PDB file of C-alpha atoms in Angstrom:
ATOM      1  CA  UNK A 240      79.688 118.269  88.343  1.00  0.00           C
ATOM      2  CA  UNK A 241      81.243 116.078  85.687  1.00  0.00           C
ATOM      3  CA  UNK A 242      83.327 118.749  84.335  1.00  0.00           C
ATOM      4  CA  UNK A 243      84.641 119.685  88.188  1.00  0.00           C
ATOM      5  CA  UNK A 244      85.537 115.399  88.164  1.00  0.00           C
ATOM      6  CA  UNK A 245      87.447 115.747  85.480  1.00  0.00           C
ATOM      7  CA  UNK A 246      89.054 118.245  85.703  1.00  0.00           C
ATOM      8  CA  UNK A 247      90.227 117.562  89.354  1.00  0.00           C
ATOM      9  CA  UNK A 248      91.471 114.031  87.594  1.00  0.00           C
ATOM     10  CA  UNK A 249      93.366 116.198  84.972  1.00  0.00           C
ATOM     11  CA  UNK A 250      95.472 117.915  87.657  1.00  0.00           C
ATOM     12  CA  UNK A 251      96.014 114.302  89.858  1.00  0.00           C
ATOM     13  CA  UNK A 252      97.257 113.212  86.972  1.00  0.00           C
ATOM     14  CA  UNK A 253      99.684 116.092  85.742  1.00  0.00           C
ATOM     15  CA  UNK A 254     100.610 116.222  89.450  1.00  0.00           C
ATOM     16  CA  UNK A 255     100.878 111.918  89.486  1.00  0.00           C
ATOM     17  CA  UNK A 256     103.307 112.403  85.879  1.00  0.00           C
ATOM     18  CA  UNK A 257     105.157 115.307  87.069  1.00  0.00           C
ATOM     19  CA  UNK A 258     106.431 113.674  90.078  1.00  0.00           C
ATOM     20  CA  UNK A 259     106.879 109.800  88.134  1.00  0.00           C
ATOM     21  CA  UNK A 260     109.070 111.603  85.084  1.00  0.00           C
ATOM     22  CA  UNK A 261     110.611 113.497  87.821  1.00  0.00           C
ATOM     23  CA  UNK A 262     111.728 110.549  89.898  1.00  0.00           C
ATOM     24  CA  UNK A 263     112.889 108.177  87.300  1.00  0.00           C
ATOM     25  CA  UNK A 264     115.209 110.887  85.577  1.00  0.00           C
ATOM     26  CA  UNK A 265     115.793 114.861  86.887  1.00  0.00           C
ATOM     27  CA  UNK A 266     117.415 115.481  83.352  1.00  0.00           C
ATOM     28  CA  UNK A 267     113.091 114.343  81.922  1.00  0.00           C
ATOM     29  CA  UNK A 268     111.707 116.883  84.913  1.00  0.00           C
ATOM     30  CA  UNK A 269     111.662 120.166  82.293  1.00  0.00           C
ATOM     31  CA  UNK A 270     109.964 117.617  79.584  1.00  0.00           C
ATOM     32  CA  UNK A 271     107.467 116.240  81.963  1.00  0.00           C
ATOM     33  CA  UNK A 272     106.876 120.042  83.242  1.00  0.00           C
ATOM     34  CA  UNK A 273     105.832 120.956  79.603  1.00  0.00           C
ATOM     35  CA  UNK A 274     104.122 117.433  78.284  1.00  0.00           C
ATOM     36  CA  UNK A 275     102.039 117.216  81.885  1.00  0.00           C
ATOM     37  CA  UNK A 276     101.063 121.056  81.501  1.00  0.00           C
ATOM     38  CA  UNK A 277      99.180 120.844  77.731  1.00  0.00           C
ATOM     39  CA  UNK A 278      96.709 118.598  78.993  1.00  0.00           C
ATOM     40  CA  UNK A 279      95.959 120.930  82.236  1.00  0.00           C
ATOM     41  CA  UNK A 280      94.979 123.772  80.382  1.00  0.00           C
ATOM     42  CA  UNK A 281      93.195 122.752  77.599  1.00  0.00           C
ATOM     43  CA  UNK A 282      89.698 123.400  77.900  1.00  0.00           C
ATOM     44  CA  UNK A 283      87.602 120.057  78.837  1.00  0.00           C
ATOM     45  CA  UNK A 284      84.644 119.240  76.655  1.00  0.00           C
TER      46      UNK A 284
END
């Protein structure tokens, strides 16, 4: 259960940073594509 609540906060917030780099500065958007994505798939603990 834990594990599904983090990870569901995990994607909020790639979705949350993808979308705030994205706003603030399109040339940022392919950064904030590739920083927001590393935490997403690594494997939670």
């Amino acid at each position: 259960m834990a594990l599904e609540v983090l990870r569901g906060l995990a994607i909020l917030g790639t979705l949350l940073t993808n979308t705030w780099l994205f706003s603030s500065s399109s040339i940022s958007s392919l950064a904030a594509l590739v920083v927001a994505a590393v935490p997403a798939t690594s494997p939670q603990a």
